[in-house]
Amino acid sequence: MKHVSILIPFGASSLSNIEGTWHILTEVNTILKRMGQDPIFDVHLVGISNASTQRNGLFTIQPDLLMRDVQKTDMIVIPAMHQDPREALRLNEAFIPWIKDQYANGAEIISFCIGAFFLAGTGLLDGKRAATHWAAANDLQEMYPNIEVVDEKIMTEEDGIYTSGGAYSYLNLVLYLVEKYTNRDIAIVIAKTFMIDIDKDSQSPFIMFQGQKSHEDEPVKRAQEFIEQNFQDRVTVDQLASMLALGRRSLERRFKKATSNTVTEYIQRVKIEVAKKSFESSRKNISEVMYDVGYADIKAFRTIFRKVTGLSPIEYRNKYNKSAAVAV
């Protein structure tokens, strides 16, 4: 059996990450027993102390094991922690040496959503790819520059370390682990039982691009605002550089550093975000929306739309606007 340690941190944690993981893995055992097979997951809630209050005292979780009593575990699950990442590290720093020791002894480490911040604080993500909630991706990249943050991914796996995207996408990572340690048939039964969309691999359709304005580079902010206010026009790097009295290479370097996007990527993402909102709320056809956001080539528009969202324009509209008629 695989010993699974679901961490019960101090502070505000995702109760759904904790209970959902416990529920699914124990259900796998139930299914296996029903099939005359041995259970595979030995699931435990592991804490630093005997109780952890959550959500300003609304909930209390009582671990069935304390960290100091777990000499060897096979899988460590880190739930999302909803307070400031630095405060989460401070409150739960006692976990860090234990996690690192267990990983060195062969344990796999799984983080859900913004639990990636805590995992990054152990240093185990350095040099690796990591997913997190799309809304926190830029903050994670800025706080931990040695990590390659992939904001479009539902999950990552590298050297026995797993991360998942935002919120309930953790279910897809749990399902992946179920299939990995049992088989496809069991994973399908779990997917159907819990109504999880199996084999989903991207959170791109859920991303709401809001621009990255937390930096202090004022010329770059002016460039961002100009792009956002003139999304329907053809905006070029040379045009922005001239407007800001900067060299093209200087603007591109500063823009990438400040926003984690190239100027061209930013222009595309702004245009596609406007297009997404139009598909969600209007009955305009693909060509009308395309022209509204400044594209003239429908093939190029469809290609860029799919690159950004993971869906075609029609697929996106059908997913988010049920009242719209399907028209090209």
mmCIF file of C-alpha atoms in Angstrom:
data_model
loop_
_atom_site.group_PDB
_atom_site.id
_atom_site.type_symbol
_atom_site.label_atom_id
_atom_site.label_comp_id
_atom_site.label_asym_id
_atom_site.label_seq_id
_atom_site.Cartn_x
_atom_site.Cartn_y
_atom_site.Cartn_z
ATOM 1 C CA MET A 1 0.000 0.000 0.000
ATOM 2 C CA LYS A 2 1.019 3.573 -0.625
ATOM 3 C CA HIS A 3 1.108 5.682 2.527
ATOM 4 C CA VAL A 4 -0.515 9.019 1.687
ATOM 5 C CA SER A 5 -0.018 12.047 3.942
ATOM 6 C CA ILE A 6 -2.521 14.837 3.321
ATOM 7 C CA LEU A 7 -1.114 17.837 5.156
ATOM 8 C CA ILE A 8 -3.339 19.797 7.542
ATOM 9 C CA PRO A 9 -1.677 23.220 7.684
ATOM 10 C CA PHE A 10 -2.257 26.030 10.114
ATOM 11 C CA GLY A 11 -4.170 28.978 8.681
ATOM 12 C CA ALA A 12 -6.768 29.011 5.916
ATOM 13 C CA SER A 13 -6.511 25.903 3.772
ATOM 14 C CA SER A 14 -8.704 24.436 1.052
ATOM 15 C CA LEU A 15 -11.094 22.086 2.794
ATOM 16 C CA SER A 16 -12.187 20.717 -0.573
ATOM 17 C CA ASN A 17 -8.584 19.770 -1.443
ATOM 18 C CA ILE A 18 -8.266 17.894 1.843
ATOM 19 C CA GLU A 19 -11.629 16.154 2.016
ATOM 20 C CA GLY A 20 -11.900 15.583 -1.740
ATOM 21 C CA THR A 21 -8.528 13.844 -1.951
ATOM 22 C CA TRP A 22 -9.304 11.713 1.095
ATOM 23 C CA HIS A 23 -12.749 10.839 -0.301
ATOM 24 C CA ILE A 24 -11.511 9.840 -3.770
ATOM 25 C CA LEU A 25 -8.543 7.772 -2.607
ATOM 26 C CA THR A 26 -10.590 5.919 -0.003
ATOM 27 C CA GLU A 27 -13.287 5.288 -2.636
ATOM 28 C CA VAL A 28 -10.599 3.710 -4.843
ATOM 29 C CA ASN A 29 -9.911 1.295 -1.996
ATOM 30 C CA THR A 30 -13.634 0.516 -1.722
ATOM 31 C CA ILE A 31 -13.865 -0.221 -5.444
ATOM 32 C CA LEU A 32 -10.795 -2.465 -5.324
ATOM 33 C CA LYS A 33 -12.193 -4.405 -2.359
ATOM 34 C CA ARG A 34 -15.472 -4.849 -4.242
ATOM 35 C CA MET A 35 -13.444 -6.352 -7.101
ATOM 36 C CA GLY A 36 -11.702 -8.760 -4.718
ATOM 37 C CA GLN A 37 -8.420 -6.823 -4.797
ATOM 38 C CA ASP A 38 -6.321 -5.363 -2.006
ATOM 39 C CA PRO A 39 -6.651 -1.640 -1.218
ATOM 40 C CA ILE A 40 -3.773 0.473 -2.519
ATOM 41 C CA PHE A 41 -3.900 3.780 -0.630
ATOM 42 C CA ASP A 42 -3.306 4.116 3.109
ATOM 43 C CA VAL A 43 -4.645 7.645 3.529
ATOM 44 C CA HIS A 44 -3.937 9.874 6.531
ATOM 45 C CA LEU A 45 -4.462 13.467 7.570
ATOM 46 C CA VAL A 46 -1.111 14.630 8.927
ATOM 47 C CA GLY A 47 -0.695 17.728 11.045
ATOM 48 C CA ILE A 48 1.810 19.559 13.183
ATOM 49 C CA SER A 49 -0.563 19.544 16.159
ATOM 50 C CA ASN A 50 -3.687 17.694 17.246
ATOM 51 C CA ALA A 51 -6.102 20.210 15.729
ATOM 52 C CA SER A 52 -6.084 22.978 13.142
ATOM 53 C CA THR A 53 -8.818 25.614 13.055
ATOM 54 C CA GLN A 54 -9.753 26.882 9.599
ATOM 55 C CA ARG A 55 -11.711 29.811 8.169
ATOM 56 C CA ASN A 56 -11.561 31.977 11.299
ATOM 57 C CA GLY A 57 -12.680 29.130 13.531
ATOM 58 C CA LEU A 58 -15.646 27.986 11.432
ATOM 59 C CA PHE A 59 -14.035 24.574 10.921
ATOM 60 C CA THR A 60 -11.625 22.422 12.864
ATOM 61 C CA ILE A 61 -9.680 19.544 11.359
ATOM 62 C CA GLN A 62 -8.250 16.871 13.610
ATOM 63 C CA PRO A 63 -5.358 14.984 11.968
ATOM 64 C CA ASP A 64 -5.231 11.269 12.634
ATOM 65 C CA LEU A 65 -1.413 11.394 12.611
ATOM 66 C CA LEU A 66 1.138 13.951 13.713
ATOM 67 C CA MET A 67 4.064 14.710 11.458
ATOM 68 C CA ARG A 68 6.601 13.641 14.067
ATOM 69 C CA ASP A 69 5.046 10.172 14.137
ATOM 70 C CA VAL A 70 5.329 9.596 10.370
ATOM 71 C CA GLN A 71 8.739 8.076 9.802
ATOM 72 C CA LYS A 72 8.094 7.110 6.176
ATOM 73 C CA THR A 73 5.425 8.149 3.699
ATOM 74 C CA ASP A 74 5.057 7.611 -0.039
ATOM 75 C CA MET A 75 2.997 10.627 -1.041
ATOM 76 C CA ILE A 76 2.650 14.073 0.525
ATOM 77 C CA VAL A 77 -0.327 16.211 -0.513
ATOM 78 C CA ILE A 78 -0.102 19.978 0.024
ATOM 79 C CA PRO A 79 -3.506 21.698 -0.175
ATOM 80 C CA ALA A 80 -4.016 25.282 -1.276
ATOM 81 C CA MET A 81 -3.294 27.774 1.507
ATOM 82 C CA HIS A 82 -5.371 30.928 1.226
ATOM 83 C CA GLN A 83 -3.455 33.404 3.354
ATOM 84 C CA ASP A 84 -0.465 35.448 2.207
ATOM 85 C CA PRO A 85 2.175 32.958 0.948
ATOM 86 C CA ARG A 86 4.835 34.309 3.301
ATOM 87 C CA GLU A 87 2.487 33.978 6.265
ATOM 88 C CA ALA A 88 1.649 30.406 5.214
ATOM 89 C CA LEU A 89 5.377 29.613 5.151
ATOM 90 C CA ARG A 90 5.859 31.155 8.578
ATOM 91 C CA LEU A 91 2.930 29.314 10.140
ATOM 92 C CA ASN A 92 3.879 25.956 8.656
ATOM 93 C CA GLU A 93 7.669 26.082 8.472
ATOM 94 C CA ALA A 94 7.873 22.974 10.685
ATOM 95 C CA PHE A 95 6.645 20.941 7.710
ATOM 96 C CA ILE A 96 9.520 21.998 5.445
ATOM 97 C CA PRO A 97 12.434 19.876 6.731
ATOM 98 C CA TRP A 98 10.111 16.879 7.053
ATOM 99 C CA ILE A 99 8.900 17.282 3.447
ATOM 100 C CA LYS A 100 12.471 17.582 2.170
ATOM 101 C CA ASP A 101 13.600 14.537 4.145
ATOM 102 C CA GLN A 102 10.663 12.450 2.927
ATOM 103 C CA TYR A 103 11.316 13.503 -0.687
ATOM 104 C CA ALA A 104 14.974 12.550 -0.326
ATOM 105 C CA ASN A 105 13.782 9.135 0.884
ATOM 106 C CA GLY A 106 11.571 8.579 -2.154
ATOM 107 C CA ALA A 107 8.268 10.258 -1.319
ATOM 108 C CA GLU A 108 6.337 11.973 -4.093
ATOM 109 C CA ILE A 109 5.133 15.522 -3.423
ATOM 110 C CA ILE A 110 1.804 16.848 -4.716
ATOM 111 C CA SER A 111 0.668 20.464 -4.450
ATOM 112 C CA PHE A 112 -2.763 21.769 -5.351
ATOM 113 C CA CYS A 113 -3.501 25.230 -6.748
ATOM 114 C CA ILE A 114 -1.722 27.961 -4.729
ATOM 115 C CA GLY A 115 -0.218 25.276 -2.510
ATOM 116 C CA ALA A 116 2.563 25.629 -5.100
ATOM 117 C CA PHE A 117 3.771 28.700 -3.189
ATOM 118 C CA PHE A 118 4.401 26.594 -0.091
ATOM 119 C CA LEU A 119 6.035 23.826 -2.117
ATOM 120 C CA ALA A 120 8.233 26.439 -3.809
ATOM 121 C CA GLY A 121 9.274 27.629 -0.358
ATOM 122 C CA THR A 122 10.907 24.241 0.261
ATOM 123 C CA GLY A 123 13.230 24.788 -2.710
ATOM 124 C CA LEU A 124 12.120 21.502 -4.288
ATOM 125 C CA LEU A 125 10.560 23.271 -7.287
ATOM 126 C CA ASP A 126 13.729 25.116 -8.284
ATOM 127 C CA GLY A 127 14.558 24.433 -11.916
ATOM 128 C CA LYS A 128 11.228 22.678 -12.490
ATOM 129 C CA ARG A 129 7.959 23.522 -14.195
ATOM 130 C CA ALA A 130 5.001 24.274 -11.953
ATOM 131 C CA ALA A 131 1.298 24.953 -12.335
ATOM 132 C CA THR A 132 -0.871 26.985 -10.006
ATOM 133 C CA HIS A 133 -4.078 28.959 -10.196
ATOM 134 C CA TRP A 134 -3.910 31.064 -13.369
ATOM 135 C CA ALA A 135 -4.650 34.217 -11.361
ATOM 136 C CA ALA A 136 -1.591 33.610 -9.160
ATOM 137 C CA ALA A 137 0.834 32.520 -11.887
ATOM 138 C CA ASN A 138 2.577 35.881 -12.279
ATOM 139 C CA ASP A 139 2.973 36.266 -8.513
ATOM 140 C CA LEU A 140 4.475 32.778 -8.224
ATOM 141 C CA GLN A 141 6.905 33.490 -11.062
ATOM 142 C CA GLU A 142 7.935 36.809 -9.516
ATOM 143 C CA MET A 143 8.344 35.380 -6.013
ATOM 144 C CA TYR A 144 10.243 32.297 -7.224
ATOM 145 C CA PRO A 145 12.111 33.194 -10.443
ATOM 146 C CA ASN A 146 13.954 29.846 -10.487
ATOM 147 C CA ILE A 147 10.685 28.069 -11.301
ATOM 148 C CA GLU A 148 9.176 27.844 -14.785
ATOM 149 C CA VAL A 149 5.525 28.673 -14.171
ATOM 150 C CA VAL A 150 3.162 27.273 -16.816
ATOM 151 C CA ASP A 151 -0.118 29.086 -16.293
ATOM 152 C CA GLU A 152 -2.017 27.151 -18.950
ATOM 153 C CA LYS A 153 -1.405 23.675 -17.522
ATOM 154 C CA ILE A 154 -3.837 21.696 -15.400
ATOM 155 C CA MET A 155 -0.940 19.730 -13.919
ATOM 156 C CA THR A 156 2.798 19.117 -14.076
ATOM 157 C CA GLU A 157 4.905 16.091 -13.176
ATOM 158 C CA GLU A 158 8.669 16.146 -12.843
ATOM 159 C CA ASP A 159 11.051 14.066 -10.715
ATOM 160 C CA GLY A 160 8.308 12.839 -8.407
ATOM 161 C CA ILE A 161 6.845 16.318 -7.866
ATOM 162 C CA TYR A 162 3.351 17.187 -9.070
ATOM 163 C CA THR A 163 1.520 20.503 -9.196
ATOM 164 C CA SER A 164 -2.029 21.350 -10.285
ATOM 165 C CA GLY A 165 -3.772 24.400 -11.673
ATOM 166 C CA GLY A 166 -6.492 26.438 -10.055
ATOM 167 C CA ALA A 167 -9.201 25.456 -7.611
ATOM 168 C CA TYR A 168 -11.053 22.255 -8.538
ATOM 169 C CA SER A 169 -8.563 21.269 -11.223
ATOM 170 C CA TYR A 170 -6.916 19.373 -8.359
ATOM 171 C CA LEU A 171 -9.454 16.645 -9.161
ATOM 172 C CA ASN A 172 -7.733 16.048 -12.488
ATOM 173 C CA LEU A 173 -4.392 15.540 -10.765
ATOM 174 C CA VAL A 174 -5.940 13.148 -8.226
ATOM 175 C CA LEU A 175 -7.533 11.241 -11.094
ATOM 176 C CA TYR A 176 -4.171 11.104 -12.886
ATOM 177 C CA LEU A 177 -2.564 9.611 -9.775
ATOM 178 C CA VAL A 178 -5.389 7.093 -9.437
ATOM 179 C CA GLU A 179 -4.806 5.911 -12.998
ATOM 180 C CA LYS A 180 -1.040 5.860 -12.493
ATOM 181 C CA TYR A 181 -1.227 3.620 -9.419
ATOM 182 C CA THR A 182 -4.211 1.485 -10.384
ATOM 183 C CA ASN A 183 -5.306 1.378 -14.015
ATOM 184 C CA ARG A 184 -7.392 3.155 -16.637
ATOM 185 C CA ASP A 185 -10.547 1.209 -15.803
ATOM 186 C CA ILE A 186 -10.476 2.288 -12.153
ATOM 187 C CA ALA A 187 -9.781 5.888 -13.190
ATOM 188 C CA ILE A 188 -12.823 5.842 -15.477
ATOM 189 C CA VAL A 189 -15.036 4.488 -12.687
ATOM 190 C CA ILE A 190 -13.802 7.272 -10.375
ATOM 191 C CA ALA A 191 -14.284 9.897 -13.103
ATOM 192 C CA LYS A 192 -17.871 8.766 -13.613
ATOM 193 C CA THR A 193 -18.614 8.414 -9.898
ATOM 194 C CA PHE A 194 -17.352 11.906 -9.056
ATOM 195 C CA MET A 195 -18.280 13.407 -12.457
ATOM 196 C CA ILE A 196 -14.734 14.536 -13.239
ATOM 197 C CA ASP A 197 -13.889 15.466 -16.826
ATOM 198 C CA ILE A 198 -11.164 12.890 -17.492
ATOM 199 C CA ASP A 199 -7.996 13.754 -19.467
ATOM 200 C CA LYS A 200 -8.445 17.519 -19.178
ATOM 201 C CA ASP A 201 -4.967 19.026 -19.519
ATOM 202 C CA SER A 202 -5.405 22.790 -19.842
ATOM 203 C CA GLN A 203 -6.859 25.586 -17.743
ATOM 204 C CA SER A 204 -6.531 28.043 -20.639
ATOM 205 C CA PRO A 205 -10.319 28.228 -21.274
ATOM 206 C CA PHE A 206 -10.773 29.541 -17.719
ATOM 207 C CA ILE A 207 -8.085 32.226 -17.748
ATOM 208 C CA MET A 208 -9.339 35.808 -17.504
ATOM 209 C CA PHE A 209 -6.500 37.990 -18.712
ATOM 210 C CA GLN A 210 -6.323 41.184 -16.656
ATOM 211 C CA GLY A 211 -2.856 42.435 -17.548
ATOM 212 C CA GLN A 212 0.089 42.498 -15.202
ATOM 213 C CA LYS A 213 0.232 45.943 -13.597
ATOM 214 C CA SER A 214 1.918 45.225 -10.267
ATOM 215 C CA HIS A 215 5.310 46.377 -11.569
ATOM 216 C CA GLU A 216 6.765 49.897 -11.245
ATOM 217 C CA ASP A 217 7.899 50.494 -14.841
ATOM 218 C CA GLU A 218 5.748 53.494 -15.798
ATOM 219 C CA PRO A 219 6.549 53.537 -19.548
ATOM 220 C CA VAL A 220 5.538 49.875 -19.740
ATOM 221 C CA LYS A 221 2.279 50.662 -17.911
ATOM 222 C CA ARG A 222 1.600 53.413 -20.448
ATOM 223 C CA ALA A 223 2.218 50.939 -23.259
ATOM 224 C CA GLN A 224 -0.179 48.440 -21.639
ATOM 225 C CA GLU A 225 -2.882 51.067 -21.252
ATOM 226 C CA PHE A 226 -2.474 52.175 -24.869
ATOM 227 C CA ILE A 227 -2.807 48.573 -26.077
ATOM 228 C CA GLU A 228 -5.904 48.011 -23.951
ATOM 229 C CA GLN A 229 -7.562 51.239 -25.085
ATOM 230 C CA ASN A 230 -6.808 50.627 -28.773
ATOM 231 C CA PHE A 231 -7.360 46.868 -29.052
ATOM 232 C CA GLN A 232 -9.394 47.307 -32.238
ATOM 233 C CA ASP A 233 -6.438 48.867 -34.062
ATOM 234 C CA ARG A 234 -3.185 47.465 -35.366
ATOM 235 C CA VAL A 235 -0.678 48.377 -32.656
ATOM 236 C CA THR A 236 3.005 47.715 -33.359
ATOM 237 C CA VAL A 237 6.119 47.557 -31.235
ATOM 238 C CA ASP A 238 7.706 50.363 -33.279
ATOM 239 C CA GLN A 239 4.630 52.532 -32.729
ATOM 240 C CA LEU A 240 4.806 52.042 -28.959
ATOM 241 C CA ALA A 241 8.565 52.595 -28.853
ATOM 242 C CA SER A 242 8.198 55.868 -30.751
ATOM 243 C CA MET A 243 5.335 57.006 -28.516
ATOM 244 C CA LEU A 244 7.417 56.339 -25.394
ATOM 245 C CA ALA A 245 10.686 57.650 -26.846
ATOM 246 C CA LEU A 246 12.359 54.292 -26.215
ATOM 247 C CA GLY A 247 14.407 52.061 -28.446
ATOM 248 C CA ARG A 248 12.565 49.008 -29.737
ATOM 249 C CA ARG A 249 14.927 46.539 -28.050
ATOM 250 C CA SER A 250 14.790 48.467 -24.777
ATOM 251 C CA LEU A 251 10.981 48.477 -24.792
ATOM 252 C CA GLU A 252 10.786 44.765 -25.597
ATOM 253 C CA ARG A 253 13.258 43.897 -22.834
ATOM 254 C CA ARG A 254 11.520 46.043 -20.217
ATOM 255 C CA PHE A 255 8.043 44.890 -21.264
ATOM 256 C CA LYS A 256 8.960 41.224 -20.981
ATOM 257 C CA LYS A 257 10.593 41.753 -17.588
ATOM 258 C CA ALA A 258 7.610 43.683 -16.209
ATOM 259 C CA THR A 259 4.730 41.621 -17.586
ATOM 260 C CA SER A 260 6.195 38.173 -18.388
ATOM 261 C CA ASN A 261 4.807 38.658 -21.925
ATOM 262 C CA THR A 262 6.378 40.003 -25.068
ATOM 263 C CA VAL A 263 4.663 43.068 -26.525
ATOM 264 C CA THR A 264 3.181 40.949 -29.306
ATOM 265 C CA GLU A 265 1.892 38.343 -26.833
ATOM 266 C CA TYR A 266 0.306 41.078 -24.734
ATOM 267 C CA ILE A 267 -1.432 42.611 -27.754
ATOM 268 C CA GLN A 268 -2.775 39.193 -28.726
ATOM 269 C CA ARG A 269 -3.993 38.377 -25.224
ATOM 270 C CA VAL A 270 -5.796 41.724 -24.881
ATOM 271 C CA LYS A 271 -7.546 41.237 -28.227
ATOM 272 C CA ILE A 272 -8.506 37.650 -27.440
ATOM 273 C CA GLU A 273 -9.828 38.608 -23.996
ATOM 274 C CA VAL A 274 -12.164 41.144 -25.621
ATOM 275 C CA ALA A 275 -13.207 38.504 -28.162
ATOM 276 C CA LYS A 276 -13.910 36.000 -25.375
ATOM 277 C CA LYS A 277 -16.214 38.445 -23.589
ATOM 278 C CA SER A 278 -18.048 39.105 -26.852
ATOM 279 C CA PHE A 279 -18.546 35.380 -27.438
ATOM 280 C CA GLU A 280 -19.819 34.996 -23.880
ATOM 281 C CA SER A 281 -22.429 37.754 -24.055
ATOM 282 C CA SER A 282 -23.369 38.562 -27.656
ATOM 283 C CA ARG A 283 -24.832 36.803 -30.678
ATOM 284 C CA LYS A 284 -22.192 38.084 -33.086
ATOM 285 C CA ASN A 285 -20.684 35.565 -35.465
ATOM 286 C CA ILE A 286 -16.985 34.724 -35.686
ATOM 287 C CA SER A 287 -16.227 37.205 -38.449
ATOM 288 C CA GLU A 288 -17.950 40.086 -36.649
ATOM 289 C CA VAL A 289 -16.035 39.481 -33.436
ATOM 290 C CA MET A 290 -12.801 39.054 -35.381
ATOM 291 C CA TYR A 291 -13.188 42.463 -37.054
ATOM 292 C CA ASP A 292 -14.218 44.100 -33.762
ATOM 293 C CA VAL A 293 -10.863 43.189 -32.200
ATOM 294 C CA GLY A 294 -8.764 44.173 -35.185
ATOM 295 C CA TYR A 295 -8.146 40.932 -37.073
ATOM 296 C CA ALA A 296 -8.739 40.638 -40.813
ATOM 297 C CA ASP A 297 -7.539 37.068 -41.406
ATOM 298 C CA ILE A 298 -9.965 34.502 -40.010
ATOM 299 C CA LYS A 299 -7.387 31.698 -40.134
ATOM 300 C CA ALA A 300 -4.896 33.759 -38.110
ATOM 301 C CA PHE A 301 -7.648 34.743 -35.639
ATOM 302 C CA ARG A 302 -8.709 31.139 -35.108
ATOM 303 C CA THR A 303 -5.093 30.027 -34.676
ATOM 304 C CA ILE A 304 -4.304 32.685 -32.078
ATOM 305 C CA PHE A 305 -7.638 32.161 -30.292
ATOM 306 C CA ARG A 306 -6.946 28.445 -29.912
ATOM 307 C CA LYS A 307 -3.359 29.116 -28.803
ATOM 308 C CA VAL A 308 -4.565 31.428 -26.020
ATOM 309 C CA THR A 309 -7.714 29.586 -24.892
ATOM 310 C CA GLY A 310 -7.148 25.990 -25.946
ATOM 311 C CA LEU A 311 -10.488 26.092 -27.810
ATOM 312 C CA SER A 312 -11.679 27.225 -31.207
ATOM 313 C CA PRO A 313 -13.910 30.338 -31.268
ATOM 314 C CA ILE A 314 -17.016 28.203 -31.859
ATOM 315 C CA GLU A 315 -16.079 25.742 -29.106
ATOM 316 C CA TYR A 316 -15.518 28.628 -26.704
ATOM 317 C CA ARG A 317 -18.868 30.258 -27.497
ATOM 318 C CA ASN A 318 -20.747 26.977 -27.244
ATOM 319 C CA LYS A 319 -19.124 26.366 -23.853
ATOM 320 C CA TYR A 320 -19.905 29.757 -22.318
ATOM 321 C CA ASN A 321 -22.870 31.173 -24.261
ATOM 322 C CA LYS A 322 -25.658 28.638 -24.596
ATOM 323 C CA SER A 323 -28.104 31.175 -25.986
ATOM 324 C CA ALA A 324 -25.949 32.085 -29.004
ATOM 325 C CA ALA A 325 -26.746 30.566 -32.352
ATOM 326 C CA VAL A 326 -23.853 28.644 -33.854
ATOM 327 C CA ALA A 327 -22.808 30.615 -36.940
ATOM 328 C CA VAL A 328 -19.515 31.125 -38.726
#
